[in-house]
PDB file of C-alpha atoms in Angstrom:
ATOM      1  CA  MET A   1      33.690 111.120  80.727  1.00 48.00           C
ATOM      2  CA  ASN A   2      36.798 111.409  82.840  1.00 49.00           C
ATOM      3  CA  PRO A   3      39.790 110.638  80.589  1.00 44.00           C
ATOM      4  CA  ALA A   4      41.245 108.430  83.348  1.00 45.00           C
ATOM      5  CA  ALA A   5      38.143 106.298  83.268  1.00 48.00           C
ATOM      6  CA  ARG A   6      39.200 104.503  80.124  1.00 51.00           C
ATOM      7  CA  PRO A   7      42.290 102.815  78.677  1.00 55.00           C
ATOM      8  CA  ALA A   8      44.413 104.882  76.330  1.00 42.00           C
ATOM      9  CA  ARG A   9      42.596 104.318  73.061  1.00 46.00           C
ATOM     10  CA  SER A  10      41.246 106.590  70.351  1.00 38.00           C
ATOM     11  CA  ASN A  11      38.126 108.486  71.367  1.00 42.00           C
ATOM     12  CA  PRO A  12      34.888 107.287  69.750  1.00 45.00           C
ATOM     13  CA  ALA A  13      32.978 109.624  67.474  1.00 45.00           C
ATOM     14  CA  PRO A  14      30.352 111.759  69.266  1.00 43.00           C
ATOM     15  CA  SER A  15      27.009 110.041  69.505  1.00 42.00           C
ATOM     16  CA  PRO A  16      24.096 111.674  67.687  1.00 46.00           C
ATOM     17  CA  VAL A  17      21.535 110.355  70.174  1.00 46.00           C
ATOM     18  CA  THR A  18      19.939 112.571  72.794  1.00 49.00           C
ATOM     19  CA  PRO A  19      20.488 112.197  76.544  1.00 53.00           C
ATOM     20  CA  ILE A  20      18.512 109.741  78.639  1.00 51.00           C
ATOM     21  CA  ARG A  21      15.282 111.313  79.818  1.00 52.00           C
ATOM     22  CA  PRO A  22      13.020 108.782  81.598  1.00 49.00           C
ATOM     23  CA  ALA A  23      10.307 111.437  81.889  1.00 46.00           C
ATOM     24  CA  GLU A  24       9.851 111.261  78.102  1.00 51.00           C
ATOM     25  CA  ARG A  25       9.029 107.527  78.303  1.00 52.00           C
ATOM     26  CA  PRO A  26       6.488 107.368  81.159  1.00 55.00           C
ATOM     27  CA  HIS A  27       4.921 104.083  80.063  1.00 62.00           C
ATOM     28  CA  GLN A  28       8.206 102.190  79.752  1.00 87.00           C
ATOM     29  CA  PRO A  29       9.927 101.040  82.936  1.00 95.00           C
ATOM     30  CA  PHE A  30      13.634 101.785  83.039  1.00 98.00           C
ATOM     31  CA  LYS A  31      15.704  98.580  82.848  1.00 98.00           C
ATOM     32  CA  ILE A  32      18.816  98.451  85.047  1.00 98.00           C
ATOM     33  CA  VAL A  33      21.304  95.582  85.336  1.00 98.00           C
ATOM     34  CA  SER A  34      23.855  95.406  88.162  1.00 98.00           C
ATOM     35  CA  TRP A  35      26.816  92.992  88.195  1.00 98.00           C
ATOM     36  CA  ASN A  36      29.876  92.511  90.394  1.00 98.00           C
ATOM     37  CA  LEU A  37      32.426  91.419  87.788  1.00 98.00           C
ATOM     38  CA  LEU A  38      35.102  89.944  90.120  1.00 96.00           C
ATOM     39  CA  ARG A  39      38.277  91.874  89.374  1.00 94.00           C
ATOM     40  CA  ARG A  40      41.113  90.296  87.342  1.00 88.00           C
ATOM     41  CA  THR A  41      39.836  86.687  87.319  1.00 93.00           C
ATOM     42  CA  GLY A  42      36.136  87.281  86.680  1.00 96.00           C
ATOM     43  CA  ALA A  43      34.032  88.713  83.883  1.00 97.00           C
ATOM     44  CA  ALA A  44      35.961  90.524  81.146  1.00 97.00           C
ATOM     45  CA  VAL A  45      34.924  92.895  78.370  1.00 98.00           C
ATOM     46  CA  ASP A  46      33.604  90.065  76.181  1.00 97.00           C
ATOM     47  CA  ASP A  47      31.379  88.839  79.020  1.00 98.00           C
ATOM     48  CA  VAL A  48      29.992  92.313  79.693  1.00 98.00           C
ATOM     49  CA  ALA A  49      29.375  92.923  75.986  1.00 98.00           C
ATOM     50  CA  ALA A  50      27.516  89.607  75.773  1.00 98.00           C
ATOM     51  CA  LEU A  51      25.368  90.557  78.770  1.00 98.00           C
ATOM     52  CA  VAL A  52      24.477  93.893  77.160  1.00 98.00           C
ATOM     53  CA  ALA A  53      23.595  92.176  73.870  1.00 98.00           C
ATOM     54  CA  GLN A  54      21.369  89.707  75.714  1.00 98.00           C
ATOM     55  CA  GLU A  55      19.600  92.050  78.154  1.00 98.00           C
ATOM     56  CA  LYS A  56      19.719  95.413  76.322  1.00 98.00           C
ATOM     57  CA  PRO A  57      19.608  97.462  79.535  1.00 98.00           C
ATOM     58  CA  ASP A  58      18.964 101.181  79.709  1.00 98.00           C
ATOM     59  CA  LEU A  59      21.705 101.316  82.345  1.00 98.00           C
ATOM     60  CA  LEU A  60      24.387  98.819  83.381  1.00 98.00           C
ATOM     61  CA  LEU A  61      26.023  99.163  86.803  1.00 99.00           C
ATOM     62  CA  MET A  62      29.258  97.314  87.542  1.00 98.00           C
ATOM     63  CA  GLN A  63      31.300  96.690  90.653  1.00 98.00           C
ATOM     64  CA  GLU A  64      34.933  95.511  90.787  1.00 98.00           C
ATOM     65  CA  ALA A  65      35.457  96.926  87.301  1.00 98.00           C
ATOM     66  CA  THR A  66      39.111  97.363  86.307  1.00 98.00           C
ATOM     67  CA  ARG A  67      40.473  99.910  83.840  1.00 97.00           C
ATOM     68  CA  ALA A  68      40.331  97.258  81.097  1.00 97.00           C
ATOM     69  CA  ILE A  69      36.522  97.239  81.218  1.00 98.00           C
ATOM     70  CA  GLY A  70      36.698 100.680  79.572  1.00 98.00           C
ATOM     71  CA  PHE A  71      37.443  98.892  76.281  1.00 98.00           C
ATOM     72  CA  LEU A  72      33.713  98.168  76.291  1.00 98.00           C
ATOM     73  CA  LEU A  73      33.313 101.438  74.393  1.00 97.00           C
ATOM     74  CA  ASP A  74      35.342 100.068  71.500  1.00 97.00           C
ATOM     75  CA  ARG A  75      33.282  96.897  71.446  1.00 97.00           C
ATOM     76  CA  ILE A  76      29.715  98.201  71.705  1.00 98.00           C
ATOM     77  CA  GLY A  77      29.900 102.000  71.858  1.00 98.00           C
ATOM     78  CA  GLY A  78      27.654 103.807  74.296  1.00 98.00           C
ATOM     79  CA  HIS A  79      28.744 105.905  77.257  1.00 98.00           C
ATOM     80  CA  TYR A  80      30.897 104.863  80.198  1.00 98.00           C
ATOM     81  CA  ALA A  81      32.110 106.248  83.514  1.00 98.00           C
ATOM     82  CA  TRP A  82      34.608 104.589  85.868  1.00 98.00           C
ATOM     83  CA  ALA A  83      35.249 105.495  89.520  1.00 98.00           C
ATOM     84  CA  PRO A  84      38.199 103.479  90.896  1.00 97.00           C
ATOM     85  CA  LEU A  85      38.422 102.941  94.639  1.00 96.00           C
ATOM     86  CA  PRO A  86      41.311 104.953  96.099  1.00 94.00           C
ATOM     87  CA  GLY A  87      44.509 102.917  95.908  1.00 93.00           C
ATOM     88  CA  ARG A  88      42.831  99.954  94.162  1.00 95.00           C
ATOM     89  CA  ILE A  89      42.880  98.578  90.630  1.00 95.00           C
ATOM     90  CA  HIS A  90      39.105  98.249  90.545  1.00 97.00           C
ATOM     91  CA  GLY A  91      36.037 100.307  91.290  1.00 98.00           C
ATOM     92  CA  LEU A  92      32.531 101.199  90.166  1.00 98.00           C
ATOM     93  CA  ALA A  93      31.446 101.678  86.562  1.00 98.00           C
ATOM     94  CA  MET A  94      28.328 102.671  84.642  1.00 98.00           C
ATOM     95  CA  TRP A  95      27.469 102.071  80.997  1.00 98.00           C
ATOM     96  CA  SER A  96      24.527 103.335  78.975  1.00 98.00           C
ATOM     97  CA  PRO A  97      23.580 103.188  75.295  1.00 98.00           C
ATOM     98  CA  LYS A  98      22.627 106.879  75.467  1.00 96.00           C
ATOM     99  CA  PRO A  99      24.503 109.857  76.928  1.00 97.00           C
ATOM    100  CA  TRP A 100      23.694 111.291  80.324  1.00 97.00           C
ATOM    101  CA  ALA A 101      22.589 114.871  80.816  1.00 96.00           C
ATOM    102  CA  ALA A 102      25.446 115.128  83.341  1.00 97.00           C
ATOM    103  CA  PRO A 103      28.163 112.614  84.275  1.00 97.00           C
ATOM    104  CA  PRO A 104      27.721 110.568  87.470  1.00 98.00           C
ATOM    105  CA  ARG A 105      28.840 112.180  90.707  1.00 98.00           C
ATOM    106  CA  VAL A 106      31.326 110.310  92.876  1.00 98.00           C
ATOM    107  CA  ILE A 107      31.031 110.668  96.648  1.00 98.00           C
ATOM    108  CA  ALA A 108      33.361 109.327  99.334  1.00 97.00           C
ATOM    109  CA  LEU A 109      31.906 106.968 101.934  1.00 97.00           C
ATOM    110  CA  PRO A 110      32.848 106.248 105.554  1.00 96.00           C
ATOM    111  CA  SER A 111      35.961 104.087 105.234  1.00 88.00           C
ATOM    112  CA  GLY A 112      37.057 100.849 106.799  1.00 79.00           C
ATOM    113  CA  ALA A 113      40.558 100.037 107.989  1.00 77.00           C
ATOM    114  CA  LEU A 114      41.752  98.685 104.628  1.00 83.00           C
ATOM    115  CA  VAL A 115      39.513  99.805 101.759  1.00 89.00           C
ATOM    116  CA  HIS A 116      38.248 103.326 101.041  1.00 95.00           C
ATOM    117  CA  ARG A 117      34.856 103.175  99.349  1.00 97.00           C
ATOM    118  CA  VAL A 118      33.095 105.519  96.950  1.00 98.00           C
ATOM    119  CA  CYS A 119      29.654 105.644  95.358  1.00 98.00           C
ATOM    120  CA  GLN A 120      28.507 106.723  91.894  1.00 98.00           C
ATOM    121  CA  ILE A 121      25.275 108.728  91.732  1.00 98.00           C
ATOM    122  CA  LEU A 122      23.533 109.374  88.418  1.00 98.00           C
ATOM    123  CA  ASP A 123      20.693 111.862  87.998  1.00 98.00           C
ATOM    124  CA  LEU A 124      18.249 110.602  85.383  1.00 96.00           C
ATOM    125  CA  GLY A 125      15.925 113.575  85.762  1.00 94.00           C
ATOM    126  CA  GLU A 126      12.890 111.714  87.028  1.00 94.00           C
ATOM    127  CA  PHE A 127      14.838 109.731  89.610  1.00 97.00           C
ATOM    128  CA  GLY A 128      18.374 109.107  90.814  1.00 98.00           C
ATOM    129  CA  VAL A 129      20.435 105.908  90.766  1.00 98.00           C
ATOM    130  CA  ALA A 130      23.311 105.030  93.098  1.00 98.00           C
ATOM    131  CA  ASN A 131      25.868 102.353  92.201  1.00 99.00           C
ATOM    132  CA  VAL A 132      27.381 100.799  95.335  1.00 98.00           C
ATOM    133  CA  HIS A 133      29.923  98.279  96.558  1.00 98.00           C
ATOM    134  CA  LEU A 134      29.690  98.494 100.331  1.00 97.00           C
ATOM    135  CA  SER A 135      32.118  97.271 102.975  1.00 96.00           C
ATOM    136  CA  HIS A 136      31.847  93.869 104.658  1.00 94.00           C
ATOM    137  CA  GLY A 137      31.456  95.272 108.190  1.00 95.00           C
ATOM    138  CA  GLN A 138      27.766  95.070 109.033  1.00 96.00           C
ATOM    139  CA  MET A 139      27.691  98.331 110.998  1.00 96.00           C
ATOM    140  CA  LEU A 140      29.976 100.157 108.571  1.00 96.00           C
ATOM    141  CA  ASN A 141      28.076  99.192 105.420  1.00 96.00           C
ATOM    142  CA  ARG A 142      24.829 100.483 106.924  1.00 97.00           C
ATOM    143  CA  ARG A 143      26.561 103.764 107.812  1.00 97.00           C
ATOM    144  CA  GLN A 144      27.736 103.981 104.207  1.00 98.00           C
ATOM    145  CA  LEU A 145      24.207 103.357 102.987  1.00 98.00           C
ATOM    146  CA  ARG A 146      22.827 106.156 105.164  1.00 97.00           C
ATOM    147  CA  ARG A 147      25.451 108.496 103.734  1.00 98.00           C
ATOM    148  CA  ILE A 148      24.428 107.543 100.198  1.00 98.00           C
ATOM    149  CA  VAL A 149      20.684 108.024 100.647  1.00 97.00           C
ATOM    150  CA  SER A 150      21.298 111.490 102.139  1.00 97.00           C
ATOM    151  CA  GLU A 151      22.646 112.491  98.700  1.00 98.00           C
ATOM    152  CA  LEU A 152      19.704 111.149  96.684  1.00 98.00           C
ATOM    153  CA  PRO A 153      16.579 112.889  95.359  1.00 97.00           C
ATOM    154  CA  PRO A 154      13.111 111.933  96.659  1.00 97.00           C
ATOM    155  CA  ARG A 155      12.731 109.285  93.949  1.00 97.00           C
ATOM    156  CA  ALA A 156      15.801 107.080  93.858  1.00 98.00           C
ATOM    157  CA  ALA A 157      17.210 103.556  93.692  1.00 98.00           C
ATOM    158  CA  VAL A 158      20.382 102.099  95.204  1.00 98.00           C
ATOM    159  CA  LEU A 159      21.777  99.047  93.408  1.00 98.00           C
ATOM    160  CA  GLY A 160      24.896  96.963  93.655  1.00 98.00           C
ATOM    161  CA  ASP A 161      26.853  94.702  95.970  1.00 98.00           C
ATOM    162  CA  TYR A 162      25.637  95.557  99.471  1.00 98.00           C
ATOM    163  CA  ASN A 163      27.657  92.951 101.383  1.00 96.00           C
ATOM    164  CA  ILE A 164      24.781  93.198 103.873  1.00 96.00           C
ATOM    165  CA  VAL A 165      23.376  90.180 105.682  1.00 94.00           C
ATOM    166  CA  GLY A 166      19.786  90.730 106.796  1.00 94.00           C
ATOM    167  CA  PRO A 167      17.626  93.818 106.226  1.00 95.00           C
ATOM    168  CA  ALA A 168      19.247  97.139 105.373  1.00 95.00           C
ATOM    169  CA  LEU A 169      16.843  99.103 107.623  1.00 91.00           C
ATOM    170  CA  ILE A 170      16.868 102.391 105.689  1.00 96.00           C
ATOM    171  CA  PRO A 171      13.699 104.414 106.409  1.00 96.00           C
ATOM    172  CA  GLY A 172      11.655 105.302 103.339  1.00 96.00           C
ATOM    173  CA  PHE A 173      13.311 102.693 101.088  1.00 98.00           C
ATOM    174  CA  ARG A 174      11.860  99.337 100.105  1.00 97.00           C
ATOM    175  CA  ASP A 175      13.790  96.249  99.072  1.00 97.00           C
ATOM    176  CA  VAL A 176      12.314  95.755  95.592  1.00 97.00           C
ATOM    177  CA  GLY A 177      14.936  93.585  93.887  1.00 97.00           C
ATOM    178  CA  PRO A 178      14.991  89.812  93.404  1.00 97.00           C
ATOM    179  CA  ARG A 179      15.057  87.618  96.503  1.00 95.00           C
ATOM    180  CA  GLN A 180      17.206  84.767  95.201  1.00 96.00           C
ATOM    181  CA  PRO A 181      20.803  84.339  96.395  1.00 95.00           C
ATOM    182  CA  THR A 182      23.367  86.104  94.213  1.00 97.00           C
ATOM    183  CA  HIS A 183      26.630  84.897  95.771  1.00 93.00           C
ATOM    184  CA  ALA A 184      27.886  81.700  97.399  1.00 80.00           C
ATOM    185  CA  MET A 185      30.428  82.232 100.170  1.00 71.00           C
ATOM    186  CA  VAL A 186      33.256  79.709  99.678  1.00 52.00           C
ATOM    187  CA  GLU A 187      30.877  77.990  97.224  1.00 62.00           C
ATOM    188  CA  VAL A 188      28.749  76.770 100.140  1.00 63.00           C
ATOM    189  CA  LEU A 189      26.669  79.443 101.881  1.00 82.00           C
ATOM    190  CA  PRO A 190      24.255  81.210  99.484  1.00 90.00           C
ATOM    191  CA  LEU A 191      23.814  84.927 100.215  1.00 94.00           C
ATOM    192  CA  ARG A 192      21.691  87.688  98.686  1.00 95.00           C
ATOM    193  CA  LEU A 193      24.359  90.374  98.547  1.00 97.00           C
ATOM    194  CA  ASP A 194      23.256  92.127  95.347  1.00 98.00           C
ATOM    195  CA  ARG A 195      20.156  94.198  95.971  1.00 98.00           C
ATOM    196  CA  CYS A 196      17.982  97.107  94.925  1.00 98.00           C
ATOM    197  CA  LEU A 197      16.454  99.503  97.442  1.00 98.00           C
ATOM    198  CA  ALA A 198      14.034 102.100  96.068  1.00 98.00           C
ATOM    199  CA  ARG A 199      12.096 105.127  97.252  1.00 98.00           C
ATOM    200  CA  GLY A 200       9.214 106.600  95.277  1.00 97.00           C
ATOM    201  CA  LEU A 201       9.616 103.935  92.572  1.00 98.00           C
ATOM    202  CA  VAL A 202       7.813 100.755  91.571  1.00 97.00           C
ATOM    203  CA  CYS A 203       9.683  97.647  90.451  1.00 98.00           C
ATOM    204  CA  HIS A 204       7.615  96.179  87.604  1.00 97.00           C
ATOM    205  CA  ALA A 205       9.819  93.091  87.166  1.00 97.00           C
ATOM    206  CA  HIS A 206      13.088  91.666  88.438  1.00 98.00           C
ATOM    207  CA  ALA A 207      15.347  88.683  87.852  1.00 98.00           C
ATOM    208  CA  VAL A 208      18.647  87.048  88.773  1.00 98.00           C
ATOM    209  CA  LEU A 209      20.817  85.990  85.840  1.00 98.00           C
ATOM    210  CA  PRO A 210      23.492  83.266  85.510  1.00 95.00           C
ATOM    211  CA  ARG A 211      26.764  84.371  87.061  1.00 92.00           C
ATOM    212  CA  GLY A 212      29.029  83.549  84.129  1.00 95.00           C
ATOM    213  CA  ARG A 213      32.728  83.976  84.990  1.00 95.00           C
ATOM    214  CA  SER A 214      32.071  86.094  88.076  1.00 97.00           C
ATOM    215  CA  ASP A 215      31.366  84.931  91.625  1.00 95.00           C
ATOM    216  CA  HIS A 216      28.213  87.096  91.674  1.00 97.00           C
ATOM    217  CA  ARG A 217      25.047  86.731  89.642  1.00 97.00           C
ATOM    218  CA  PRO A 218      23.777  89.882  87.883  1.00 98.00           C
ATOM    219  CA  ILE A 219      20.430  91.277  88.958  1.00 98.00           C
ATOM    220  CA  VAL A 220      17.874  93.000  86.714  1.00 98.00           C
ATOM    221  CA  VAL A 221      15.160  95.452  87.769  1.00 98.00           C
ATOM    222  CA  HIS A 222      12.557  97.369  85.759  1.00 98.00           C
ATOM    223  CA  LEU A 223      11.805 100.615  87.619  1.00 98.00           C
ATOM    224  CA  GLY A 224       9.232 103.351  87.138  1.00 96.00           C
ATOM    225  CA  PRO A 225       7.814 106.216  89.236  1.00 95.00           C
ATOM    226  CA  ALA A 226       5.338 105.197  91.908  1.00 93.00           C
ATOM    227  CA  PRO A 227       1.722 106.423  91.729  1.00 86.00           C
ATOM    228  CA  GLU A 228       1.002 109.589  93.681  1.00 71.00           C
ATOM    229  CA  ALA A 229      -0.513 107.572  96.537  1.00 45.00           C
ATOM    230  CA  HIS A 230       2.913 105.971  97.039  1.00 54.00           C
ATOM    231  CA  ALA A 231       5.018 109.045  96.358  1.00 54.00           C
ATOM    232  CA  PRO A 232       7.899 109.849  98.719  1.00 57.00           C
ATOM    233  CA  ALA A 233       6.900 111.449 102.003  1.00 54.00           C
ATOM    234  CA  ARG A 234       8.584 114.705 100.984  1.00 52.00           C
ATOM    235  CA  PHE A 235       6.241 115.032  98.018  1.00 44.00           C
ATOM    236  CA  LYS A 236       3.150 114.164 100.037  1.00 46.00           C
ATOM    237  CA  GLY A 237       4.218 116.516 102.828  1.00 49.00           C
ATOM    238  CA  MET A 238       4.623 119.386 100.379  1.00 43.00           C
ATOM    239  CA  ALA A 239       1.183 118.698  98.898  1.00 44.00           C
ATOM    240  CA  ALA A 240      -0.384 118.662 102.360  1.00 48.00           C
ATOM    241  CA  ALA A 241       1.338 121.938 103.263  1.00 43.00           C
ATOM    242  CA  VAL A 242       0.059 123.613 100.100  1.00 40.00           C
ATOM    243  CA  ALA A 243      -3.457 122.353 100.854  1.00 48.00           C
ATOM    244  CA  ARG A 244      -3.277 123.785 104.390  1.00 51.00           C
ATOM    245  CA  LEU A 245      -2.124 127.146 103.060  1.00 48.00           C
ATOM    246  CA  ARG A 246      -4.967 127.219 100.564  1.00 51.00           C
ATOM    247  CA  ARG A 247      -7.506 126.388 103.270  1.00 55.00           C
ATOM    248  CA  ALA A 248      -6.035 129.070 105.511  1.00 51.00           C
ATOM    249  CA  ASP A 249      -6.133 131.607 102.701  1.00 52.00           C
ATOM    250  CA  GLY A 250      -9.732 130.685 101.954  1.00 52.00           C
ATOM    251  CA  SER A 251     -10.709 131.090 105.602  1.00 49.00           C
ATOM    252  CA  ALA A 252      -8.986 134.459 105.768  1.00 45.00           C
ATOM    253  CA  GLY A 253     -10.801 135.568 102.616  1.00 47.00           C
ATOM    254  CA  ARG A 254     -14.199 134.584 104.052  1.00 46.00           C
ATOM    255  CA  ALA A 255     -13.390 136.453 107.270  1.00 43.00           C
ATOM    256  CA  ARG A 256     -12.607 139.593 105.270  1.00 42.00           C
ATOM    257  CA  ARG A 257     -15.830 139.298 103.309  1.00 45.00           C
ATOM    258  CA  ASP A 258     -18.002 138.540 106.357  1.00 45.00           C
ATOM    259  CA  PRO A 259     -16.760 140.644 109.279  1.00 43.00           C
ATOM    260  CA  PRO A 260     -18.331 139.808 112.665  1.00 39.00           C
ATOM    261  CA  GLY A 261     -21.232 141.908 113.533  1.00 38.00           C
TER     262      GLY A 261
END
């Protein structure tokens, strides 16, 4: 964990548990919760700790997390990574009850005039997860999304506050999260800003939770690898190429055994 990702407190004792490896739990969907906390005036450490106690996620993604949210480690333990937006008091954060094989990567996104955005990407081994808080501009946030998916493995999910109105239109990804509104603009217009797009994964269940002290409602998804018939195109293309090579090799072998004559 980056030392700047947490308030200046004593470091917790090393955890004896092993890193997250979804491949070792193939029959259990991976539970992910995503919540925009609403910086300063929204959800605080107590609210996040209560959400974890209630939902027991395998991975919690947060947007608009301030440095103070790092005190979550002192409250409930686990593992935490914070990626502040450049020049801002808030940013993206991830929490997990188990350590990661490698810390999340942080990539810079195409920037707007006022706010520079970043994205957290976590490799879980069997699939990747991106934590996002995209810009409000409807052309810019889709450009940011295309940048993010270019960094992801064939099986991946993108969760967070999209700030997108209408479909995201990202080839190869399906909108698998809950369809209920997650935010009310000026308390009047309900919008579904918090979403989950996935490629090569199946969403076994999803839900929208009460918003608590934030202006966004958390979303929950239970993700697992898709069956081979629904695997990402890259996987299916590789399988088809191998099959063609085998057929070609077999034809060449028969030609060598049975010369024309």
